[in-house]
Amino acid sequence: QETEGTIVIQPKEAHKYTLIWLHGLGDSANGFSDVFTYNKSPVTPNTKVVLLTAPIRAVSVNFGMQMTSWFDIKSVSYTHLTLPTIYSVQISVVAVSLKKK
């Protein structure tokens, strides 16, 4: 199921978990759909997968080029990043466990 850049892959068994996937700079939901529809999916059969696509926007660090991006990146300077900041910037997957009511 696909809606405006979002792909929802329904669980093969009773829905228990939901994984929300955020891609990296310049990519899209389509870039990852095969990962979750392939025979050896990395998620359990009771997991719904929601693949989101970021909006297209100008990215300053890429000279204002229009591309899919969750936020504008003004510059990249590794000298000012602390270890926790580096990890938080690199995280592109958000897993949400939802309880059924």
Short mmCIF file of C-alpha atoms in Angstrom, two decimals:
data_model
loop_
_atom_site.label_atom_id
_atom_site.label_comp_id
_atom_site.label_asym_id
_atom_site.label_seq_id
_atom_site.Cartn_x
_atom_site.Cartn_y
_atom_site.Cartn_z
CA GLN A 1 0.00 0.00 0.00
CA GLU A 2 1.45 3.41 -1.03
CA THR A 3 0.16 6.91 -0.28
CA GLU A 4 2.01 10.12 -1.21
CA GLY A 5 5.50 8.68 -0.80
CA THR A 6 4.53 6.47 2.12
CA ILE A 7 4.56 2.70 1.78
CA VAL A 8 2.76 0.58 4.37
CA ILE A 9 3.59 -3.12 4.46
CA GLN A 10 0.96 -5.01 6.42
CA PRO A 11 2.02 -7.77 8.82
CA LYS A 12 1.69 -11.39 7.70
CA GLU A 13 0.32 -12.38 11.13
CA ALA A 14 -1.75 -10.62 13.82
CA HIS A 15 -0.47 -7.03 14.17
CA LYS A 16 1.62 -6.55 17.31
CA TYR A 17 4.44 -4.14 16.37
CA THR A 18 4.97 -1.19 14.04
CA LEU A 19 8.31 -0.13 12.56
CA ILE A 20 8.53 3.40 11.16
CA TRP A 21 11.48 3.74 8.76
CA LEU A 22 13.09 7.10 7.94
CA HIS A 23 15.51 7.03 5.00
CA GLY A 24 18.70 9.04 4.59
CA LEU A 25 19.37 12.21 2.59
CA GLY A 26 18.16 12.06 -1.02
CA ASP A 27 16.54 8.64 -0.73
CA SER A 28 12.88 7.59 -0.52
CA ALA A 29 10.55 4.91 0.81
CA ASN A 30 10.92 3.06 -2.50
CA GLY A 31 14.64 2.69 -1.85
CA PHE A 32 13.91 0.37 1.06
CA SER A 33 10.68 -1.44 0.16
CA ASP A 34 12.56 -4.50 -1.14
CA VAL A 35 14.29 -4.91 2.22
CA PHE A 36 10.92 -5.58 3.89
CA THR A 37 9.11 -7.44 1.09
CA TYR A 38 11.94 -9.87 0.34
CA ASN A 39 11.54 -13.48 1.55
CA LYS A 40 13.93 -12.95 4.48
CA SER A 41 12.47 -9.75 5.92
CA PRO A 42 14.37 -8.39 8.95
CA VAL A 43 11.14 -7.90 10.91
CA THR A 44 8.90 -10.43 12.62
CA PRO A 45 5.73 -11.54 10.75
CA ASN A 46 3.54 -9.60 13.21
CA THR A 47 5.22 -6.26 12.39
CA LYS A 48 3.64 -3.57 10.23
CA VAL A 49 6.28 -1.52 8.39
CA VAL A 50 5.69 2.13 7.51
CA LEU A 51 8.26 3.53 5.07
CA LEU A 52 8.12 7.33 4.91
CA THR A 53 9.51 9.67 2.25
CA ALA A 54 10.84 13.05 3.31
CA PRO A 55 9.65 16.19 1.54
CA ILE A 56 11.75 17.71 -1.24
CA ARG A 57 13.57 20.80 -0.02
CA ALA A 58 16.72 22.81 -0.62
CA VAL A 59 19.69 21.42 1.29
CA SER A 60 22.22 24.16 2.11
CA VAL A 61 25.24 21.87 2.47
CA ASN A 62 24.58 20.64 -1.11
CA PHE A 63 24.56 24.19 -2.53
CA GLY A 64 20.78 24.47 -2.20
CA MET A 65 20.08 21.41 -4.37
CA GLN A 66 16.49 20.21 -4.08
CA MET A 67 16.28 16.68 -2.68
CA THR A 68 14.37 14.60 -0.17
CA SER A 69 15.48 15.63 3.28
CA TRP A 70 13.91 15.54 6.75
CA PHE A 71 15.59 18.87 7.59
CA ASP A 72 17.99 21.40 6.08
CA ILE A 73 21.66 20.67 6.70
CA LYS A 74 23.46 24.00 6.95
CA SER A 75 26.99 22.59 7.25
CA VAL A 76 28.94 19.54 8.31
CA SER A 77 31.64 20.04 10.91
CA TYR A 78 32.79 16.89 12.66
CA THR A 79 35.07 18.78 15.05
CA HIS A 80 32.11 20.10 17.09
CA LEU A 81 30.15 16.88 17.34
CA THR A 82 30.10 14.88 20.55
CA LEU A 83 29.61 11.14 20.44
CA PRO A 84 25.90 11.29 21.48
CA THR A 85 25.27 13.93 18.78
CA ILE A 86 26.91 11.77 16.13
CA TYR A 87 24.73 8.82 17.09
CA SER A 88 21.54 10.89 17.10
CA VAL A 89 22.31 12.29 13.63
CA GLN A 90 23.01 8.84 12.21
CA ILE A 91 19.82 7.24 13.48
CA SER A 92 17.46 6.72 10.56
CA VAL A 93 15.21 4.08 12.02
CA VAL A 94 12.52 4.63 14.60
CA ALA A 95 10.89 1.53 16.00
CA VAL A 96 7.59 1.96 17.74
CA SER A 97 6.01 -0.85 19.67
CA LEU A 98 2.28 -0.31 19.86
CA LYS A 99 0.00 -2.05 22.29
CA LYS A 100 -3.30 -3.22 20.88
CA LYS A 101 -6.27 -1.92 22.81
#
